[in-house]
Amino acid sequence: MTTRFVIGHVRTPAVSYLGKPLQPLWKKYFGEWQDMLAFFHADASAAAQRASSLDARIAGDAQAIGGAAYEGLCTLALRQAYGGTELVEGPDGEPWAFLKEISSDGNVSTVDVMYPASPVWIYLGPGYLRLLLEPLLAYAGKGGWPREFAEHDLGSSYPNADGHNDGKEEDMPVEESGNMLIMVAAYLHRTSAHEAAAFAKKHYRILKQWADYLAANLPDPGFQNQTDDFAGSIAHSVNLALKGIIAVAAMGQIAAAAEHGADAARYAGVAKQYMTYWVQNAQDPSNRHLDLTYHGTGGGNGTWGTLYNAFADRLLHTNLVPESLRKEQAAWYARASNTFGLPLQIPHSCAKSDWELFTAAWLSGFPIKQMLIDRVFAYANTTPDRVAFSDLYSTVTSRRVAFEARPVQGGIFAPLALQASD
């Protein structure tokens, strides 16, 4: 005898968006939760078949890229990425999705949480990424957000997306502007030409505003906060600058999709010009690796970090980072990696699993790719900490440093996202 148990929750409304209550998306199709539950029971067998088919697809794709270790990481990460999101009926009746920043904060749709998570949606369902982007683009595009760069989040306490009309939030100007432009361009790559043109045109004004901010504040981002805020703000960051430069190139692709040919050429040209500066000033005097900071400022000579922002260069086929630097970093990381992975930046020994896999994807074709996959798996498989898959951990001890259950683990799918975009 088989007995089926159902665990779920009903919360109506699901989200408050700028003071407007938004209902969960199921309300668009079912009058009451009992009707939804009845549908679930009737569809359970078919849903199980669909789930098994999805499992087989992911397992096969992951095995082909990184073996059993990569399959195991994807299995761990999938539910965590999707479980941190929620579907609602948007203000105009269209589907939207919101993301909760779990563990590290309770913010609504944090951009620098959505960005590391985005590979899972680029691989499995780019349309879902669009649903997550829409509330952020709508808020900034309709004038609620007053700053010239992209917002950090939609509200300080999920599920209240109250915005930050006073402009006061955890500013990450280059970080979040770059993240938004890269995610939009990645979505355009994975949808139809018709939908790409419509989406790019719909949001062109605000995307161009963010790109113009980047163009005016690069190639050297100065002193800014960035996504690894637990490590503090950083001046003249090589990694942050690279994200911004790739994002300017991404705007060239967005402009092309929106049929703004002159803008497309201009942004592509600016990105190439800034990349020349980046290459000349990011190299350590030893010529063995790139530094943390331009010109070795702030004692940066001899320092290094995980250059995970280069992933977007391959994802979007912008081809800005010279192959010689890919080879250099691959060789350096192979020497510098610890038992459980590559330190995020020295002198610290902690790593982030999402950025490890971003880096593995960027450096596919080199032995370091499989090395990072295997070592992140070794961390996940041996850590003594009994919490939901933590993304910040020690590469020496495999102990959790902070965080748990965060949707950023969607970044584990970076190698698969790269394959899907080729």
Short mmCIF file of C-alpha atoms in Angstrom, two decimals:
data_model
loop_
_atom_site.label_atom_id
_atom_site.label_comp_id
_atom_site.label_asym_id
_atom_site.label_seq_id
_atom_site.Cartn_x
_atom_site.Cartn_y
_atom_site.Cartn_z
CA MET A 1 0.00 0.00 0.00
CA THR A 2 1.30 3.46 -0.90
CA THR A 3 0.35 6.60 1.01
CA ARG A 4 1.12 10.03 -0.37
CA PHE A 5 1.90 12.88 2.04
CA VAL A 6 1.79 16.51 0.91
CA ILE A 7 3.66 19.33 2.62
CA GLY A 8 3.13 22.90 1.48
CA HIS A 9 2.14 26.37 2.54
CA VAL A 10 -0.42 28.92 1.50
CA ARG A 11 0.26 32.63 1.94
CA THR A 12 -2.06 35.18 0.42
CA PRO A 13 -1.01 37.69 -0.62
CA ALA A 14 2.46 36.34 -1.37
CA VAL A 15 4.38 39.60 -1.77
CA SER A 16 3.76 43.28 -1.17
CA TYR A 17 5.25 45.17 -4.13
CA LEU A 18 5.54 48.92 -3.53
CA GLY A 19 2.44 48.75 -1.36
CA LYS A 20 0.42 46.61 -3.77
CA PRO A 21 -0.44 43.07 -2.60
CA LEU A 22 0.49 40.43 -5.17
CA GLN A 23 -1.20 37.05 -5.08
CA PRO A 24 0.67 33.77 -5.53
CA LEU A 25 0.53 32.66 -9.15
CA TRP A 26 -1.65 29.64 -8.36
CA LYS A 27 -4.52 32.04 -7.56
CA LYS A 28 -4.66 32.89 -11.27
CA TYR A 29 -5.68 29.30 -11.99
CA PHE A 30 -7.48 28.07 -8.87
CA GLY A 31 -10.16 29.73 -6.79
CA GLU A 32 -9.14 28.19 -3.49
CA TRP A 33 -6.14 26.28 -2.19
CA GLN A 34 -8.26 23.15 -1.94
CA ASP A 35 -8.74 23.26 -5.72
CA MET A 36 -4.99 23.59 -6.19
CA LEU A 37 -4.41 20.62 -3.87
CA ALA A 38 -6.92 18.51 -5.77
CA PHE A 39 -5.10 19.26 -9.02
CA PHE A 40 -1.81 18.32 -7.40
CA HIS A 41 -3.14 14.92 -6.35
CA ALA A 42 -4.63 14.26 -9.78
CA ASP A 43 -1.39 15.26 -11.49
CA ALA A 44 1.02 13.58 -9.06
CA SER A 45 1.86 10.57 -11.21
CA ALA A 46 2.47 12.66 -14.32
CA ALA A 47 4.50 15.14 -12.25
CA ALA A 48 6.67 12.31 -10.93
CA GLN A 49 7.38 11.22 -14.50
CA ARG A 50 8.34 14.77 -15.49
CA ALA A 51 10.58 15.03 -12.44
CA SER A 52 12.30 11.75 -13.27
CA SER A 53 12.86 12.93 -16.82
CA LEU A 54 14.37 16.19 -15.54
CA ASP A 55 16.59 14.29 -13.10
CA ALA A 56 17.85 12.07 -15.91
CA ARG A 57 18.58 15.05 -18.13
CA ILE A 58 20.57 16.89 -15.46
CA ALA A 59 22.41 13.75 -14.37
CA GLY A 60 23.41 12.91 -17.94
CA ASP A 61 24.51 16.44 -18.80
CA ALA A 62 26.43 16.84 -15.53
CA GLN A 63 28.14 13.47 -15.84
CA ALA A 64 29.30 14.38 -19.35
CA ILE A 65 30.87 17.63 -18.12
CA GLY A 66 32.37 16.68 -14.76
CA GLY A 67 31.64 13.09 -13.84
CA ALA A 68 29.93 11.78 -10.72
CA ALA A 69 31.27 14.63 -8.56
CA TYR A 70 29.62 17.27 -10.73
CA GLU A 71 26.37 15.32 -10.87
CA GLY A 72 26.38 15.22 -7.07
CA LEU A 73 26.92 18.98 -6.79
CA CYS A 74 24.09 19.72 -9.23
CA THR A 75 21.78 17.41 -7.30
CA LEU A 76 22.52 19.34 -4.11
CA ALA A 77 22.20 22.77 -5.68
CA LEU A 78 19.04 22.48 -7.79
CA ARG A 79 16.35 22.53 -5.10
CA GLN A 80 18.21 25.22 -3.15
CA ALA A 81 18.22 27.61 -6.13
CA TYR A 82 14.58 27.17 -7.04
CA GLY A 83 13.45 26.88 -3.43
CA GLY A 84 14.60 30.43 -2.75
CA THR A 85 12.16 31.85 -5.32
CA GLU A 86 8.42 32.37 -5.49
CA LEU A 87 5.99 32.88 -8.40
CA VAL A 88 3.35 35.59 -8.15
CA GLU A 89 0.84 37.38 -10.33
CA GLY A 90 2.41 40.71 -11.25
CA PRO A 91 0.69 44.12 -11.07
CA ASP A 92 -0.60 43.81 -14.63
CA GLY A 93 -1.56 40.15 -14.34
CA GLU A 94 1.63 38.76 -15.88
CA PRO A 95 3.74 36.16 -14.03
CA TRP A 96 6.61 37.52 -11.95
CA ALA A 97 9.08 35.80 -9.65
CA PHE A 98 10.81 37.04 -6.50
CA LEU A 99 13.89 35.71 -4.72
CA LYS A 100 14.66 35.71 -1.01
CA GLU A 101 18.20 36.27 0.20
CA ILE A 102 18.33 33.46 2.73
CA SER A 103 20.73 33.24 5.68
CA SER A 104 23.00 36.16 4.75
CA ASP A 105 20.06 38.61 4.88
CA GLY A 106 16.32 38.72 4.30
CA ASN A 107 16.30 41.07 1.35
CA VAL A 108 13.89 40.80 -1.58
CA SER A 109 15.35 39.95 -5.00
CA THR A 110 18.93 40.84 -4.13
CA VAL A 111 20.70 41.38 -7.44
CA ASP A 112 24.05 39.98 -6.33
CA VAL A 113 22.31 36.84 -5.08
CA MET A 114 20.29 36.45 -8.27
CA TYR A 115 23.40 36.83 -10.43
CA PRO A 116 25.40 33.93 -8.95
CA ALA A 117 22.23 31.82 -9.00
CA SER A 118 21.43 32.66 -12.63
CA PRO A 119 23.35 29.81 -14.34
CA VAL A 120 20.73 27.29 -13.23
CA TRP A 121 18.00 29.25 -15.04
CA ILE A 122 20.18 29.98 -18.06
CA TYR A 123 20.60 26.22 -18.38
CA LEU A 124 17.13 24.94 -17.46
CA GLY A 125 14.71 27.77 -18.15
CA PRO A 126 15.79 31.22 -19.33
CA GLY A 127 12.16 32.31 -19.21
CA TYR A 128 12.28 31.92 -15.43
CA LEU A 129 15.26 34.28 -15.30
CA ARG A 130 13.16 36.83 -17.17
CA LEU A 131 10.39 36.51 -14.55
CA LEU A 132 12.95 37.25 -11.82
CA LEU A 133 14.38 40.24 -13.69
CA GLU A 134 11.04 41.89 -14.45
CA PRO A 135 10.28 43.30 -10.95
CA LEU A 136 13.79 44.80 -10.69
CA LEU A 137 13.60 46.37 -14.14
CA ALA A 138 10.08 47.65 -13.55
CA TYR A 139 11.00 49.32 -10.27
CA ALA A 140 14.00 51.16 -11.67
CA GLY A 141 12.44 51.78 -15.07
CA LYS A 142 9.32 53.45 -13.70
CA GLY A 143 11.23 55.92 -11.60
CA GLY A 144 10.94 54.54 -8.08
CA TRP A 145 14.66 53.95 -7.65
CA PRO A 146 16.38 57.39 -7.72
CA ARG A 147 20.03 56.49 -8.34
CA GLU A 148 21.82 56.33 -11.70
CA PHE A 149 23.13 52.80 -11.08
CA ALA A 150 21.15 49.60 -10.50
CA GLU A 151 19.50 48.90 -7.16
CA HIS A 152 20.86 46.29 -4.78
CA ASP A 153 17.46 44.80 -3.91
CA LEU A 154 13.72 45.48 -3.83
CA GLY A 155 13.26 45.60 -0.09
CA SER A 156 14.99 44.90 3.20
CA SER A 157 12.64 42.22 4.51
CA TYR A 158 11.02 39.52 2.39
CA PRO A 159 8.15 39.45 1.36
CA ASN A 160 7.88 43.24 1.58
CA ALA A 161 9.25 44.66 -1.67
CA ASP A 162 8.90 48.25 -0.50
CA GLY A 163 11.80 49.50 -2.62
CA HIS A 164 14.28 52.17 -1.61
CA ASN A 165 12.78 55.38 -2.97
CA ASP A 166 15.06 57.35 -0.67
CA GLY A 167 18.08 55.81 -2.39
CA LYS A 168 19.36 54.35 0.88
CA GLU A 169 20.47 50.72 0.62
CA GLU A 170 23.66 48.67 0.44
CA ASP A 171 25.09 50.35 -2.64
CA MET A 172 27.15 48.22 -5.04
CA PRO A 173 27.12 50.47 -8.11
CA VAL A 174 29.42 48.65 -10.55
CA GLU A 175 28.52 45.23 -9.12
CA GLU A 176 24.75 45.45 -9.49
CA SER A 177 24.71 47.43 -12.74
CA GLY A 178 27.07 44.87 -14.24
CA ASN A 179 25.04 41.96 -12.90
CA MET A 180 21.80 43.26 -14.39
CA LEU A 181 23.26 43.93 -17.83
CA ILE A 182 24.99 40.54 -17.98
CA MET A 183 21.85 38.66 -16.91
CA VAL A 184 19.70 40.50 -19.44
CA ALA A 185 22.19 39.77 -22.23
CA ALA A 186 22.36 36.11 -21.16
CA TYR A 187 18.57 35.89 -21.36
CA LEU A 188 18.59 37.45 -24.84
CA HIS A 189 21.09 34.80 -25.96
CA ARG A 190 18.75 32.00 -24.85
CA THR A 191 15.40 33.21 -26.15
CA SER A 192 13.92 33.74 -29.60
CA ALA A 193 15.00 36.70 -31.73
CA HIS A 194 11.47 38.10 -31.53
CA GLU A 195 11.31 37.89 -27.74
CA ALA A 196 14.87 39.23 -27.41
CA ALA A 197 13.99 42.31 -29.45
CA ALA A 198 10.78 42.92 -27.49
CA PHE A 199 12.46 42.55 -24.10
CA ALA A 200 15.46 44.71 -25.03
CA LYS A 201 13.22 47.47 -26.38
CA LYS A 202 10.88 47.34 -23.38
CA HIS A 203 13.69 48.00 -20.90
CA TYR A 204 16.16 49.83 -23.09
CA ARG A 205 16.07 53.20 -21.33
CA ILE A 206 17.03 51.92 -17.89
CA LEU A 207 19.57 49.42 -19.23
CA LYS A 208 21.25 52.20 -21.21
CA GLN A 209 21.32 54.39 -18.09
CA TRP A 210 23.17 51.69 -16.18
CA ALA A 211 25.58 51.08 -19.04
CA ASP A 212 26.33 54.80 -19.27
CA TYR A 213 27.07 54.82 -15.53
CA LEU A 214 29.57 52.00 -16.04
CA ALA A 215 31.15 53.68 -19.04
CA ALA A 216 31.63 56.85 -17.01
CA ASN A 217 33.12 55.04 -13.99
CA LEU A 218 35.46 52.58 -15.66
CA PRO A 219 37.98 51.21 -16.44
CA ASP A 220 38.96 51.82 -12.81
CA PRO A 221 35.98 51.46 -10.43
CA GLY A 222 37.72 53.29 -7.59
CA PHE A 223 36.69 52.32 -4.05
CA GLN A 224 33.43 50.38 -4.04
CA ASN A 225 31.52 47.67 -2.25
CA GLN A 226 31.00 44.46 -4.16
CA THR A 227 29.18 41.15 -3.83
CA ASP A 228 31.71 39.61 -1.45
CA ASP A 229 30.82 42.29 1.05
CA PHE A 230 31.84 40.08 3.98
CA ALA A 231 35.41 40.80 2.79
CA GLY A 232 34.74 44.56 2.75
CA SER A 233 34.89 47.22 0.04
CA ILE A 234 37.91 47.26 -2.23
CA ALA A 235 39.76 49.93 -4.23
CA HIS A 236 40.78 49.46 -7.89
CA SER A 237 39.54 45.86 -7.96
CA VAL A 238 40.70 43.89 -11.00
CA ASN A 239 37.82 41.42 -10.67
CA LEU A 240 35.12 44.09 -10.21
CA ALA A 241 36.50 46.16 -13.09
CA LEU A 242 36.33 43.12 -15.34
CA LYS A 243 32.65 42.58 -14.55
CA GLY A 244 31.89 46.19 -15.43
CA ILE A 245 33.82 46.05 -18.70
CA ILE A 246 32.09 42.84 -19.79
CA ALA A 247 28.77 44.43 -18.86
CA VAL A 248 29.48 47.38 -21.17
CA ALA A 249 30.06 44.85 -23.95
CA ALA A 250 26.82 43.14 -22.91
CA MET A 251 25.03 46.46 -23.45
CA GLY A 252 26.36 46.41 -26.99
CA GLN A 253 24.54 43.10 -27.49
CA ILE A 254 21.38 44.46 -25.87
CA ALA A 255 21.53 47.51 -28.14
CA ALA A 256 21.90 45.26 -31.19
CA ALA A 257 18.84 43.25 -30.12
CA ALA A 258 16.89 46.49 -29.68
CA GLU A 259 17.98 47.64 -33.15
CA HIS A 260 20.12 50.54 -31.93
CA GLY A 261 23.07 49.93 -34.22
CA ALA A 262 25.06 53.04 -33.34
CA ASP A 263 24.80 52.30 -29.62
CA ALA A 264 25.81 48.68 -30.21
CA ALA A 265 29.01 49.75 -31.96
CA ARG A 266 29.78 52.42 -29.36
CA TYR A 267 29.47 50.13 -26.33
CA ALA A 268 31.47 47.38 -28.01
CA GLY A 269 34.21 49.90 -28.76
CA VAL A 270 34.28 51.27 -25.22
CA ALA A 271 34.57 47.76 -23.79
CA LYS A 272 37.53 46.94 -26.03
CA GLN A 273 39.22 50.24 -25.14
CA TYR A 274 38.78 49.61 -21.41
CA MET A 275 39.99 46.06 -21.79
CA THR A 276 43.30 47.34 -23.11
CA TYR A 277 43.73 49.29 -19.86
CA TRP A 278 42.69 46.27 -17.80
CA VAL A 279 45.22 43.95 -19.41
CA GLN A 280 48.03 46.48 -19.00
CA ASN A 281 47.34 47.22 -15.34
CA ALA A 282 46.00 43.98 -13.84
CA GLN A 283 49.17 41.90 -14.23
CA ASP A 284 51.38 41.15 -11.24
CA PRO A 285 55.07 42.13 -11.72
CA SER A 286 55.97 38.44 -11.40
CA ASN A 287 54.02 37.72 -14.61
CA ARG A 288 52.64 34.57 -12.96
CA HIS A 289 49.11 35.78 -12.19
CA LEU A 290 46.78 38.78 -12.06
CA ASP A 291 46.71 40.94 -8.94
CA LEU A 292 43.73 41.81 -6.77
CA THR A 293 44.14 45.51 -7.60
CA TYR A 294 45.31 47.64 -10.51
CA HIS A 295 49.02 48.57 -10.44
CA GLY A 296 49.39 46.61 -7.19
CA THR A 297 47.83 49.55 -5.31
CA GLY A 298 47.23 49.18 -1.59
CA GLY A 299 49.96 46.57 -1.30
CA GLY A 300 48.35 44.55 -4.09
CA ASN A 301 51.53 43.27 -5.74
CA GLY A 302 51.85 39.56 -5.11
CA THR A 303 48.17 39.26 -4.19
CA TRP A 304 45.59 37.32 -6.18
CA GLY A 305 42.00 36.16 -6.07
CA THR A 306 39.45 34.02 -7.84
CA LEU A 307 38.68 35.80 -11.11
CA TYR A 308 35.13 34.48 -11.30
CA ASN A 309 33.84 37.52 -13.17
CA ALA A 310 35.62 36.27 -16.31
CA PHE A 311 32.88 33.62 -16.62
CA ALA A 312 30.56 36.14 -18.28
CA ASP A 313 33.12 36.76 -21.02
CA ARG A 314 32.66 33.18 -22.22
CA LEU A 315 28.93 33.04 -21.43
CA LEU A 316 28.20 36.03 -23.67
CA HIS A 317 30.95 35.29 -26.22
CA THR A 318 32.37 38.79 -25.74
CA ASN A 319 35.90 37.31 -25.99
CA LEU A 320 37.59 40.20 -24.20
CA VAL A 321 40.00 38.32 -21.92
CA PRO A 322 43.09 37.22 -23.91
CA GLU A 323 43.68 33.48 -24.15
CA SER A 324 47.18 34.01 -22.76
CA LEU A 325 45.67 35.24 -19.48
CA ARG A 326 43.29 32.27 -19.32
CA LYS A 327 46.30 29.95 -19.58
CA GLU A 328 48.22 31.96 -16.99
CA GLN A 329 45.40 31.91 -14.45
CA ALA A 330 44.66 28.22 -15.05
CA ALA A 331 48.27 27.30 -14.32
CA TRP A 332 48.43 29.55 -11.25
CA TYR A 333 45.19 28.25 -9.78
CA ALA A 334 46.33 24.65 -10.22
CA ARG A 335 49.35 25.45 -8.04
CA ALA A 336 47.49 27.63 -5.54
CA SER A 337 44.43 25.47 -4.89
CA ASN A 338 44.02 23.97 -1.43
CA THR A 339 42.54 20.59 -0.49
CA PHE A 340 38.96 21.79 -0.84
CA GLY A 341 39.31 24.44 -3.53
CA LEU A 342 40.64 27.81 -4.49
CA PRO A 343 40.73 30.64 -1.90
CA LEU A 344 38.51 33.55 -2.81
CA GLN A 345 41.37 35.95 -2.21
CA ILE A 346 44.54 35.81 -0.21
CA PRO A 347 45.52 36.00 2.61
CA HIS A 348 42.19 34.32 3.45
CA SER A 349 41.63 30.60 2.86
CA CYS A 350 37.84 30.62 2.51
CA ALA A 351 36.08 30.00 -0.80
CA LYS A 352 32.60 30.35 -2.27
CA SER A 353 31.30 27.29 -4.04
CA ASP A 354 29.34 29.30 -6.62
CA TRP A 355 32.42 31.30 -7.64
CA GLU A 356 34.51 28.11 -7.71
CA LEU A 357 32.21 26.72 -10.38
CA PHE A 358 32.06 30.04 -12.26
CA THR A 359 35.86 29.82 -12.43
CA ALA A 360 35.81 26.15 -13.42
CA ALA A 361 33.45 27.01 -16.29
CA TRP A 362 35.61 29.92 -17.44
CA LEU A 363 38.68 27.68 -17.45
CA SER A 364 37.09 24.65 -19.07
CA GLY A 365 39.65 23.04 -21.33
CA PHE A 366 42.28 23.18 -18.58
CA PRO A 367 42.88 20.58 -15.80
CA ILE A 368 41.86 23.14 -13.17
CA LYS A 369 38.20 22.76 -14.23
CA GLN A 370 37.90 19.18 -13.02
CA MET A 371 40.19 19.90 -10.07
CA LEU A 372 37.81 22.58 -8.78
CA ILE A 373 34.74 20.40 -9.35
CA ASP A 374 36.31 17.51 -7.45
CA ARG A 375 37.50 19.69 -4.57
CA VAL A 376 34.17 21.47 -4.10
CA PHE A 377 32.51 18.06 -4.09
CA ALA A 378 35.05 16.85 -1.53
CA TYR A 379 34.08 19.81 0.68
CA ALA A 380 30.36 19.10 0.34
CA ASN A 381 30.89 15.39 0.93
CA THR A 382 33.18 15.62 3.97
CA THR A 383 32.28 18.83 5.82
CA PRO A 384 31.35 18.09 9.44
CA ASP A 385 28.77 20.90 9.45
CA ARG A 386 25.22 19.56 9.22
CA VAL A 387 23.50 22.48 7.49
CA ALA A 388 21.93 22.91 4.07
CA PHE A 389 24.70 23.29 1.43
CA SER A 390 26.74 26.31 2.58
CA ASP A 391 28.47 28.39 -0.07
CA LEU A 392 31.18 29.99 2.14
CA TYR A 393 33.64 27.49 3.59
CA SER A 394 37.27 26.85 4.44
CA THR A 395 39.40 25.36 1.66
CA VAL A 396 41.73 23.93 4.34
CA THR A 397 39.36 22.36 6.86
CA SER A 398 36.09 21.97 4.85
CA ARG A 399 34.27 23.70 7.71
CA ARG A 400 31.45 26.13 7.01
CA VAL A 401 32.50 29.76 7.48
CA ALA A 402 29.02 31.31 7.13
CA PHE A 403 25.68 31.00 5.30
CA GLU A 404 23.42 28.07 4.53
CA ALA A 405 20.58 27.16 2.17
CA ARG A 406 21.21 30.13 -0.12
CA PRO A 407 19.92 30.19 -3.72
CA VAL A 408 23.37 31.34 -4.90
CA GLN A 409 24.15 27.63 -5.26
CA GLY A 410 22.50 27.89 -8.65
CA GLY A 411 26.00 28.98 -9.66
CA ILE A 412 27.02 25.32 -9.45
CA PHE A 413 25.35 25.06 -12.87
CA ALA A 414 27.81 27.51 -14.50
CA PRO A 415 29.52 24.82 -16.64
CA LEU A 416 26.12 23.63 -17.86
CA ALA A 417 24.99 27.20 -18.56
CA LEU A 418 28.10 27.73 -20.62
CA GLN A 419 27.38 24.60 -22.64
CA ALA A 420 23.77 25.69 -23.18
CA SER A 421 24.92 29.05 -24.52
CA ASP A 422 27.48 27.66 -26.98
#
